[in-house]
C-alpha positions as protocol buffer text, in pm:
chain_id: "A"
residue {
  index: 1
  type: MET
  ca { x: 0 y: 0 z: 0 }
}
residue {
  index: 2
  type: ARG
  ca { x: 277 y: 245 z: 87 }
}
residue {
  index: 3
  type: PHE
  ca { x: 440 y: 175 z: -250 }
}
residue {
  index: 4
  type: LEU
  ca { x: 113 y: 251 z: -432 }
}
residue {
  index: 5
  type: PHE
  ca { x: 77 y: 578 z: -237 }
}
residue {
  index: 6
  type: TYR
  ca { x: 425 y: 697 z: -346 }
}
residue {
  index: 7
  type: PHE
  ca { x: 351 y: 584 z: -699 }
}
residue {
  index: 8
  type: PHE
  ca { x: 44 y: 807 z: -725 }
}
residue {
  index: 9
  type: MET
  ca { x: 199 y: 1106 z: -541 }
}
residue {
  index: 10
  type: LEU
  ca { x: 516 y: 1121 z: -753 }
}
residue {
  index: 11
  type: PRO
  ca { x: 350 y: 1276 z: -1066 }
}
residue {
  index: 12
  type: ILE
  ca { x: 170 y: 1532 z: -850 }
}
residue {
  index: 13
  type: LEU
  ca { x: 493 y: 1642 z: -679 }
}
residue {
  index: 14
  type: ALA
  ca { x: 675 y: 1653 z: -1010 }
}
residue {
  index: 15
  type: SER
  ca { x: 409 y: 1872 z: -1168 }
}
residue {
  index: 16
  type: CYS
  ca { x: 469 y: 2136 z: -898 }
}
residue {
  index: 17
  type: THR
  ca { x: 825 y: 2186 z: -1016 }
}
residue {
  index: 18
  type: PHE
  ca { x: 733 y: 2266 z: -1377 }
}
residue {
  index: 19
  type: LEU
  ca { x: 526 y: 2591 z: -1353 }
}
residue {
  index: 20
  type: PRO
  ca { x: 500 y: 2805 z: -1668 }
}
residue {
  index: 21
  type: GLU
  ca { x: 751 y: 3090 z: -1680 }
}
residue {
  index: 22
  type: GLU
  ca { x: 467 y: 3338 z: -1734 }
}
residue {
  index: 23
  type: TRP
  ca { x: 320 y: 3239 z: -1396 }
}
residue {
  index: 24
  type: ILE
  ca { x: 654 y: 3288 z: -1224 }
}
residue {
  index: 25
  type: GLY
  ca { x: 712 y: 3627 z: -1383 }
}
residue {
  index: 26
  type: LEU
  ca { x: 365 y: 3752 z: -1294 }
}
residue {
  index: 27
  type: SER
  ca { x: 401 y: 3634 z: -937 }
}
residue {
  index: 28
  type: SER
  ca { x: 742 y: 3801 z: -902 }
}
residue {
  index: 29
  type: SER
  ca { x: 618 y: 4136 z: -1037 }
}
residue {
  index: 30
  type: PHE
  ca { x: 311 y: 4125 z: -818 }
}
residue {
  index: 31
  type: LYS
  ca { x: 526 y: 4051 z: -514 }
}
residue {
  index: 32
  type: ASP
  ca { x: 763 y: 4342 z: -597 }
}
residue {
  index: 33
  type: MET
  ca { x: 470 y: 4580 z: -635 }
}
residue {
  index: 34
  type: HIS
  ca { x: 288 y: 4492 z: -315 }
}
residue {
  index: 35
  type: SER
  ca { x: 543 y: 4353 z: -72 }
}
residue {
  index: 36
  type: PRO
  ca { x: 585 y: 4572 z: 242 }
}
residue {
  index: 37
  type: ALA
  ca { x: 961 y: 4514 z: 205 }
}
residue {
  index: 38
  type: HIS
  ca { x: 948 y: 4724 z: -113 }
}
residue {
  index: 39
  type: SER
  ca { x: 725 y: 5004 z: 13 }
}
residue {
  index: 40
  type: TYR
  ca { x: 840 y: 5363 z: 56 }
}
residue {
  index: 41
  type: SER
  ca { x: 712 y: 5690 z: 198 }
}
residue {
  index: 42
  type: ILE
  ca { x: 689 y: 6012 z: 1 }
}
residue {
  index: 43
  type: LEU
  ca { x: 855 y: 6293 z: 196 }
}
residue {
  index: 44
  type: PRO
  ca { x: 677 y: 6627 z: 257 }
}
residue {
  index: 45
  type: PRO
  ca { x: 706 y: 6896 z: -13 }
}
residue {
  index: 46
  type: PRO
  ca { x: 968 y: 7174 z: 13 }
}
residue {
  index: 47
  type: SER
  ca { x: 894 y: 7508 z: 175 }
}
residue {
  index: 48
  type: ALA
  ca { x: 634 y: 7728 z: 8 }
}
residue {
  index: 49
  type: SER
  ca { x: 914 y: 7961 z: -101 }
}
residue {
  index: 50
  type: VAL
  ca { x: 1293 y: 7954 z: -86 }
}
residue {
  index: 51
  type: PHE
  ca { x: 1519 y: 8259 z: -121 }
}
residue {
  index: 52
  type: ALA
  ca { x: 1707 y: 8230 z: -450 }
}
residue {
  index: 53
  type: GLY
  ca { x: 1930 y: 8534 z: -439 }
}
residue {
  index: 54
  type: THR
  ca { x: 1929 y: 8902 z: -524 }
}
residue {
  index: 55
  type: GLN
  ca { x: 2001 y: 9054 z: -862 }
}
residue {
  index: 56
  type: THR
  ca { x: 2040 y: 9406 z: -996 }
}
residue {
  index: 57
  type: VAL
  ca { x: 1795 y: 9539 z: -1253 }
}
residue {
  index: 58
  type: TYR
  ca { x: 1899 y: 9839 z: -1459 }
}
residue {
  index: 59
  type: GLN
  ca { x: 1676 y: 10096 z: -1624 }
}
residue {
  index: 60
  type: ASN
  ca { x: 1882 y: 10294 z: -1874 }
}
residue {
  index: 61
  type: ASN
  ca { x: 1805 y: 10546 z: -2147 }
}
residue {
  index: 62
  type: TYR
  ca { x: 2050 y: 10389 z: -2391 }
}
residue {
  index: 63
  type: VAL
  ca { x: 2098 y: 10074 z: -2595 }
}
residue {
  index: 64
  type: LEU
  ca { x: 2444 y: 9926 z: -2639 }
}
residue {
  index: 65
  type: ASN
  ca { x: 2607 y: 9998 z: -2976 }
}
residue {
  index: 66
  type: GLU
  ca { x: 2328 y: 10234 z: -3080 }
}
residue {
  index: 67
  type: THR
  ca { x: 2417 y: 10585 z: -3202 }
}
residue {
  index: 68
  type: MET
  ca { x: 2265 y: 10863 z: -2991 }
}
residue {
  index: 69
  type: SER
  ca { x: 2298 y: 11240 z: -2962 }
}
residue {
  index: 70
  type: ALA
  ca { x: 2237 y: 11507 z: -2700 }
}
residue {
  index: 71
  type: LYS
  ca { x: 2241 y: 11886 z: -2719 }
}
residue {
  index: 72
  type: VAL
  ca { x: 2415 y: 12105 z: -2463 }
}
residue {
  index: 73
  type: GLY
  ca { x: 2219 y: 12085 z: -2139 }
}
residue {
  index: 74
  type: GLU
  ca { x: 2048 y: 11758 z: -2232 }
}
residue {
  index: 75
  type: THR
  ca { x: 2097 y: 11421 z: -2062 }
}
residue {
  index: 76
  type: MET
  ca { x: 2333 y: 11188 z: -2245 }
}
residue {
  index: 77
  type: LEU
  ca { x: 2304 y: 10892 z: -2008 }
}
residue {
  index: 78
  type: ARG
  ca { x: 2051 y: 10806 z: -1737 }
}
residue {
  index: 79
  type: VAL
  ca { x: 2113 y: 10505 z: -1518 }
}
residue {
  index: 80
  type: GLN
  ca { x: 1893 y: 10364 z: -1243 }
}
residue {
  index: 81
  type: ALA
  ca { x: 1963 y: 10039 z: -1059 }
}
residue {
  index: 82
  type: PHE
  ca { x: 1713 y: 9845 z: -849 }
}
residue {
  index: 83
  type: LYS
  ca { x: 1754 y: 9539 z: -632 }
}
residue {
  index: 84
  type: LYS
  ca { x: 1530 y: 9243 z: -703 }
}
residue {
  index: 85
  type: GLU
  ca { x: 1482 y: 8941 z: -478 }
}
residue {
  index: 86
  type: ASN
  ca { x: 1398 y: 8601 z: -625 }
}
residue {
  index: 87
  type: GLN
  ca { x: 1196 y: 8333 z: -447 }
}
residue {
  index: 88
  type: LEU
  ca { x: 1159 y: 7973 z: -569 }
}
residue {
  index: 89
  type: THR
  ca { x: 810 y: 7834 z: -506 }
}
residue {
  index: 90
  type: ARG
  ca { x: 703 y: 7472 z: -475 }
}
residue {
  index: 91
  type: GLU
  ca { x: 537 y: 7481 z: -814 }
}
residue {
  index: 92
  type: LEU
  ca { x: 661 y: 7347 z: -1147 }
}
residue {
  index: 93
  type: TYR
  ca { x: 529 y: 7431 z: -1489 }
}
residue {
  index: 94
  type: ILE
  ca { x: 558 y: 7311 z: -1847 }
}
residue {
  index: 95
  type: ASP
  ca { x: 493 y: 7526 z: -2152 }
}
residue {
  index: 96
  type: ARG
  ca { x: 389 y: 7236 z: -2376 }
}
residue {
  index: 97
  type: PRO
  ca { x: 212 y: 6903 z: -2313 }
}
residue {
  index: 98
  type: ILE
  ca { x: 416 y: 6597 z: -2219 }
}
residue {
  index: 99
  type: THR
  ca { x: 305 y: 6243 z: -2306 }
}
residue {
  index: 100
  type: ILE
  ca { x: 402 y: 5951 z: -2083 }
}
residue {
  index: 101
  type: ARG
  ca { x: 358 y: 5593 z: -2205 }
}
residue {
  index: 102
  type: ILE
  ca { x: 358 y: 5301 z: -1963 }
}
residue {
  index: 103
  type: GLY
  ca { x: 282 y: 4975 z: -2143 }
}
residue {
  index: 104
  type: VAL
  ca { x: -58 y: 5028 z: -2307 }
}
residue {
  index: 105
  type: ASP
  ca { x: -134 y: 5332 z: -2089 }
}
residue {
  index: 106
  type: GLU
  ca { x: -84 y: 5680 z: -2233 }
}
residue {
  index: 107
  type: ILE
  ca { x: -97 y: 5979 z: -1999 }
}
residue {
  index: 108
  type: THR
  ca { x: -78 y: 6343 z: -2105 }
}
residue {
  index: 109
  type: LEU
  ca { x: 40 y: 6617 z: -1869 }
}
residue {
  index: 110
  type: PRO
  ca { x: -114 y: 6943 z: -1998 }
}
residue {
  index: 111
  type: ALA
  ca { x: 89 y: 7263 z: -2020 }
}
residue {
  index: 112
  type: LYS
  ca { x: 21 y: 7433 z: -1685 }
}
residue {
  index: 113
  type: LYS
  ca { x: 149 y: 7476 z: -1329 }
}
residue {
  index: 114
  type: TYR
  ca { x: 179 y: 7174 z: -1098 }
}
residue {
  index: 115
  type: SER
  ca { x: 212 y: 7190 z: -721 }
}
residue {
  index: 116
  type: VAL
  ca { x: 489 y: 6971 z: -584 }
}
residue {
  index: 117
  type: PHE
  ca { x: 317 y: 6689 z: -392 }
}
residue {
  index: 118
  type: GLY
  ca { x: 630 y: 6578 z: -207 }
}
residue {
  index: 119
  type: MET
  ca { x: 994 y: 6473 z: -229 }
}
residue {
  index: 120
  type: PHE
  ca { x: 1145 y: 6130 z: -288 }
}
residue {
  index: 121
  type: ASP
  ca { x: 1496 y: 5991 z: -242 }
}
residue {
  index: 122
  type: LEU
  ca { x: 1612 y: 5757 z: -516 }
}
residue {
  index: 123
  type: ASP
  ca { x: 1969 y: 5641 z: -578 }
}
residue {
  index: 124
  type: ASP
  ca { x: 2106 y: 5910 z: -342 }
}
residue {
  index: 125
  type: GLU
  ca { x: 1929 y: 6188 z: -534 }
}
residue {
  index: 126
  type: LYS
  ca { x: 1626 y: 6393 z: -436 }
}
residue {
  index: 127
  type: PHE
  ca { x: 1332 y: 6426 z: -675 }
}
residue {
  index: 128
  type: PHE
  ca { x: 1017 y: 6635 z: -683 }
}
residue {
  index: 129
  type: VAL
  ca { x: 701 y: 6423 z: -679 }
}
residue {
  index: 130
  type: LEU
  ca { x: 410 y: 6543 z: -893 }
}
residue {
  index: 131
  type: PRO
  ca { x: 48 y: 6497 z: -779 }
}
residue {
  index: 132
  type: LYS
  ca { x: -88 y: 6146 z: -841 }
}
residue {
  index: 133
  type: VAL
  ca { x: -232 y: 6066 z: -1183 }
}
residue {
  index: 134
  type: GLY
  ca { x: -443 y: 5750 z: -1157 }
}
residue {
  index: 135
  type: HIS
  ca { x: -214 y: 5521 z: -956 }
}
residue {
  index: 136
  type: TYR
  ca { x: 109 y: 5687 z: -1072 }
}
residue {
  index: 137
  type: TYR
  ca { x: 341 y: 5943 z: -912 }
}
residue {
  index: 138
  type: PHE
  ca { x: 592 y: 6092 z: -1154 }
}
residue {
  index: 139
  type: LEU
  ca { x: 938 y: 6215 z: -1048 }
}
residue {
  index: 140
  type: VAL
  ca { x: 1117 y: 6529 z: -1165 }
}
residue {
  index: 141
  type: ASP
  ca { x: 1488 y: 6595 z: -1103 }
}
residue {
  index: 142
  type: SER
  ca { x: 1647 y: 6928 z: -1008 }
}
residue {
  index: 143
  type: LYS
  ca { x: 1697 y: 7013 z: -1377 }
}
residue {
  index: 144
  type: GLY
  ca { x: 1329 y: 6965 z: -1455 }
}
residue {
  index: 145
  type: LYS
  ca { x: 1356 y: 6632 z: -1637 }
}
residue {
  index: 146
  type: ILE
  ca { x: 1069 y: 6389 z: -1582 }
}
residue {
  index: 147
  type: GLN
  ca { x: 1213 y: 6050 z: -1493 }
}
residue {
  index: 148
  type: GLU
  ca { x: 1152 y: 5721 z: -1669 }
}
residue {
  index: 149
  type: ARG
  ca { x: 1125 y: 5558 z: -1327 }
}
residue {
  index: 150
  type: PHE
  ca { x: 814 y: 5641 z: -1129 }
}
residue {
  index: 151
  type: LEU
  ca { x: 610 y: 5542 z: -825 }
}
residue {
  index: 152
  type: TYR
  ca { x: 292 y: 5339 z: -790 }
}
residue {
  index: 153
  type: ASP
  ca { x: 53 y: 5364 z: -496 }
}
residue {
  index: 154
  type: ILE
  ca { x: -6 y: 5062 z: -275 }
}
residue {
  index: 155
  type: LYS
  ca { x: -373 y: 4979 z: -225 }
}
residue {
  index: 156
  type: ASN
  ca { x: -517 y: 5066 z: 118 }
}
residue {
  index: 157
  type: SER
  ca { x: -187 y: 5225 z: 221 }
}
residue {
  index: 158
  type: ASP
  ca { x: -15 y: 5565 z: 226 }
}
residue {
  index: 159
  type: LYS
  ca { x: 299 y: 5396 z: 95 }
}
residue {
  index: 160
  type: VAL
  ca { x: 426 y: 5366 z: -261 }
}
residue {
  index: 161
  type: THR
  ca { x: 646 y: 5127 z: -451 }
}
residue {
  index: 162
  type: ILE
  ca { x: 888 y: 5180 z: -738 }
}
residue {
  index: 163
  type: PHE
  ca { x: 726 y: 5052 z: -1057 }
}
residue {
  index: 164
  type: PRO
  ca { x: 944 y: 4780 z: -1218 }
}
residue {
  index: 165
  type: ASP
  ca { x: 891 y: 4904 z: -1576 }
}
residue {
  index: 166
  type: LYS
  ca { x: 1017 y: 5231 z: -1723 }
}
residue {
  index: 167
  type: ALA
  ca { x: 804 y: 5498 z: -1883 }
}
residue {
  index: 168
  type: GLU
  ca { x: 855 y: 5650 z: -2227 }
}
residue {
  index: 169
  type: ILE
  ca { x: 859 y: 6032 z: -2214 }
}
residue {
  index: 170
  type: SER
  ca { x: 768 y: 6234 z: -2523 }
}
residue {
  index: 171
  type: PRO
  ca { x: 914 y: 6471 z: -2620 }
}
residue {
  index: 172
  type: SER
  ca { x: 1230 y: 6346 z: -2452 }
}
residue {
  index: 173
  type: SER
  ca { x: 1372 y: 6700 z: -2445 }
}
residue {
  index: 174
  type: ALA
  ca { x: 1077 y: 6840 z: -2247 }
}
residue {
  index: 175
  type: ARG
  ca { x: 1161 y: 7004 z: -1916 }
}
residue {
  index: 176
  type: MET
  ca { x: 957 y: 7139 z: -1628 }
}
residue {
  index: 177
  type: LYS
  ca { x: 1063 y: 7469 z: -1473 }
}
residue {
  index: 178
  type: ARG
  ca { x: 1047 y: 7590 z: -1114 }
}
residue {
  index: 179
  type: VAL
  ca { x: 803 y: 7877 z: -1071 }
}
residue {
  index: 180
  type: THR
  ca { x: 994 y: 8183 z: -946 }
}
residue {
  index: 181
  type: LEU
  ca { x: 853 y: 8495 z: -781 }
}
residue {
  index: 182
  type: HIS
  ca { x: 1030 y: 8830 z: -817 }
}
residue {
  index: 183
  type: GLU
  ca { x: 1000 y: 9131 z: -590 }
}
residue {
  index: 184
  type: GLN
  ca { x: 1172 y: 9450 z: -701 }
}
residue {
  index: 185
  type: GLU
  ca { x: 1238 y: 9746 z: -474 }
}
residue {
  index: 186
  type: LYS
  ca { x: 1053 y: 10062 z: -572 }
}
residue {
  index: 187
  type: LEU
  ca { x: 1340 y: 10299 z: -498 }
}
residue {
  index: 188
  type: PRO
  ca { x: 1669 y: 10271 z: -692 }
}
residue {
  index: 189
  type: PHE
  ca { x: 1988 y: 10231 z: -493 }
}
residue {
  index: 190
  type: LEU
  ca { x: 2176 y: 10396 z: -783 }
}
residue {
  index: 191
  type: ASP
  ca { x: 2041 y: 10692 z: -979 }
}
residue {
  index: 192
  type: PHE
  ca { x: 2252 y: 10928 z: -1190 }
}
residue {
  index: 193
  type: ASP
  ca { x: 2254 y: 11142 z: -1505 }
}
residue {
  index: 194
  type: ILE
  ca { x: 2535 y: 11243 z: -1738 }
}
residue {
  index: 195
  type: VAL
  ca { x: 2457 y: 11581 z: -1904 }
}
residue {
  index: 196
  type: TYR
  ca { x: 2646 y: 11722 z: -2202 }
}
residue {
  index: 197
  type: ASP
  ca { x: 2792 y: 12065 z: -2120 }
}
residue {
  index: 198
  type: GLY
  ca { x: 2968 y: 12148 z: -2448 }
}
residue {
  index: 199
  type: ILE
  ca { x: 3335 y: 12221 z: -2535 }
}
residue {
  index: 200
  type: LYS
  ca { x: 3536 y: 12437 z: -2296 }
}
residue {
  index: 201
  type: ASN
  ca { x: 3914 y: 12498 z: -2299 }
}
residue {
  index: 202
  type: ASP
  ca { x: 3958 y: 12230 z: -2565 }
}
residue {
  index: 203
  type: ASN
  ca { x: 3783 y: 11976 z: -2340 }
}
residue {
  index: 204
  type: ILE
  ca { x: 3456 y: 11785 z: -2371 }
}
residue {
  index: 205
  type: ILE
  ca { x: 3267 y: 11875 z: -2055 }
}
residue {
  index: 206
  type: LEU
  ca { x: 3017 y: 11639 z: -1898 }
}
residue {
  index: 207
  type: PHE
  ca { x: 2808 y: 11715 z: -1591 }
}
residue {
  index: 208
  type: TYR
  ca { x: 2754 y: 11420 z: -1352 }
}
residue {
  index: 209
  type: LYS
  ca { x: 2448 y: 11430 z: -1123 }
}
residue {
  index: 210
  type: ASN
  ca { x: 2424 y: 11157 z: -862 }
}
residue {
  index: 211
  type: ALA
  ca { x: 2071 y: 11166 z: -719 }
}
residue {
  index: 212
  type: VAL
  ca { x: 1966 y: 11069 z: -369 }
}
residue {
  index: 213
  type: PRO
  ca { x: 1735 y: 10763 z: -408 }
}
residue {
  index: 214
  type: GLY
  ca { x: 1372 y: 10869 z: -425 }
}
residue {
  index: 215
  type: THR
  ca { x: 1436 y: 11235 z: -514 }
}
residue {
  index: 216
  type: ASN
  ca { x: 1438 y: 11181 z: -892 }
}
residue {
  index: 217
  type: GLY
  ca { x: 1748 y: 11395 z: -931 }
}
residue {
  index: 218
  type: GLU
  ca { x: 1626 y: 11686 z: -720 }
}
residue {
  index: 219
  type: SER
  ca { x: 1882 y: 11619 z: -448 }
}
residue {
  index: 220
  type: GLY
  ca { x: 2228 y: 11468 z: -459 }
}
residue {
  index: 221
  type: SER
  ca { x: 2591 y: 11532 z: -549 }
}
residue {
  index: 222
  type: PHE
  ca { x: 2733 y: 11698 z: -860 }
}
residue {
  index: 223
  type: GLU
  ca { x: 3065 y: 11667 z: -1043 }
}
residue {
  index: 224
  type: THR
  ca { x: 3220 y: 11807 z: -1361 }
}
residue {
  index: 225
  type: LEU
  ca { x: 3405 y: 11562 z: -1589 }
}
residue {
  index: 226
  type: ALA
  ca { x: 3650 y: 11682 z: -1858 }
}
residue {
  index: 227
  type: TYR
  ca { x: 3803 y: 11490 z: -2151 }
}
residue {
  index: 228
  type: PRO
  ca { x: 4030 y: 11608 z: -2439 }
}
residue {
  index: 229
  type: LYS
  ca { x: 3808 y: 11718 z: -2729 }
}
residue {
  index: 230
  type: ASP
  ca { x: 3985 y: 11489 z: -2979 }
}
residue {
  index: 231
  type: VAL
  ca { x: 3934 y: 11177 z: -2767 }
}
residue {
  index: 232
  type: THR
  ca { x: 3735 y: 10894 z: -2932 }
}
residue {
  index: 233
  type: LEU
  ca { x: 3678 y: 10659 z: -2636 }
}
residue {
  index: 234
  type: ILE
  ca { x: 3603 y: 10762 z: -2276 }
}
residue {
  index: 235
  type: SER
  ca { x: 3513 y: 10581 z: -1955 }
}
residue {
  index: 236
  type: VAL
  ca { x: 3220 y: 10734 z: -1769 }
}
residue {
  index: 237
  type: LYS
  ca { x: 3114 y: 10585 z: -1435 }
}
residue {
  index: 238
  type: GLY
  ca { x: 3170 y: 10228 z: -1543 }
}
residue {
  index: 239
  type: MET
  ca { x: 3049 y: 10273 z: -1902 }
}
residue {
  index: 240
  type: LEU
  ca { x: 3268 y: 10280 z: -2211 }
}
residue {
  index: 241
  type: VAL
  ca { x: 3149 y: 10551 z: -2454 }
}
residue {
  index: 242
  type: ARG
  ca { x: 3266 y: 10608 z: -2811 }
}
residue {
  index: 243
  type: ILE
  ca { x: 3263 y: 10975 z: -2911 }
}
residue {
  index: 244
  type: ILE
  ca { x: 3162 y: 11011 z: -3277 }
}
residue {
  index: 245
  type: ARG
  ca { x: 3142 y: 11392 z: -3287 }
}
residue {
  index: 246
  type: ALA
  ca { x: 3133 y: 11669 z: -3027 }
}
residue {
  index: 247
  type: ASP
  ca { x: 3099 y: 12046 z: -3077 }
}
residue {
  index: 248
  type: GLN
  ca { x: 2957 y: 12351 z: -2903 }
}
residue {
  index: 249
  type: GLU
  ca { x: 2599 y: 12250 z: -2982 }
}
residue {
  index: 250
  type: GLN
  ca { x: 2571 y: 11874 z: -2940 }
}
residue {
  index: 251
  type: ILE
  ca { x: 2750 y: 11541 z: -2898 }
}
residue {
  index: 252
  type: THR
  ca { x: 2701 y: 11222 z: -3098 }
}
residue {
  index: 253
  type: TYR
  ca { x: 2809 y: 10904 z: -2918 }
}
residue {
  index: 254
  type: MET
  ca { x: 2763 y: 10532 z: -2867 }
}
residue {
  index: 255
  type: VAL
  ca { x: 2776 y: 10325 z: -2546 }
}
residue {
  index: 256
  type: VAL
  ca { x: 2985 y: 10019 z: -2632 }
}
residue {
  index: 257
  type: LYS
  ca { x: 3021 y: 9858 z: -2289 }
}
């Protein structure tokens, strides 16, 4: 009897060792997607705004390499400089649609602003996480490139897993940009005029008026600048000016730097 029992059980045991490869692959993928050992948490989003530095904004009355002229008593050059602070927000935007293909799924991200849902660490690099689309969370690196690797939500959990397949991004050159806010000061920290004052004692005479910020030139310091009348290139308060012609009535010039 024992021999007959082993005889009948042997085919059954053998059949368990010859499962179709498709079954094994499906089981492995399913395990990778839903196993707690492969679950991750999405980190909170960055601060609502991050200081990104200060820059100087100039408002000038001239264009580089453009010929200009001024009569005696008229302003040749007017320069105002303002400070502008930049703040990075936790929003990203794209200026054209992006298509993402995952297997038979095709997802389109419209051209608009996207709030950053969170942050995610992957391969020792931090990524922005976009809001969930269906079951997918897409990752964006610091340069704005949407990643081929992405996250998939785990059912009945606040965790995610890294999807085993890679997405196809089109166009591949598409980039998202960080939304930046700018705040410019109303009063200039630099405000001056250069006035043409004619030819005197064989010199080109310029009148420099450095205004107190906010007075629009009504208050400040004054200085007379003199240059030989046959000079062709002069340096004026950080600007390089080419003199084309100068006489008792007017000056023709070009700011070259």
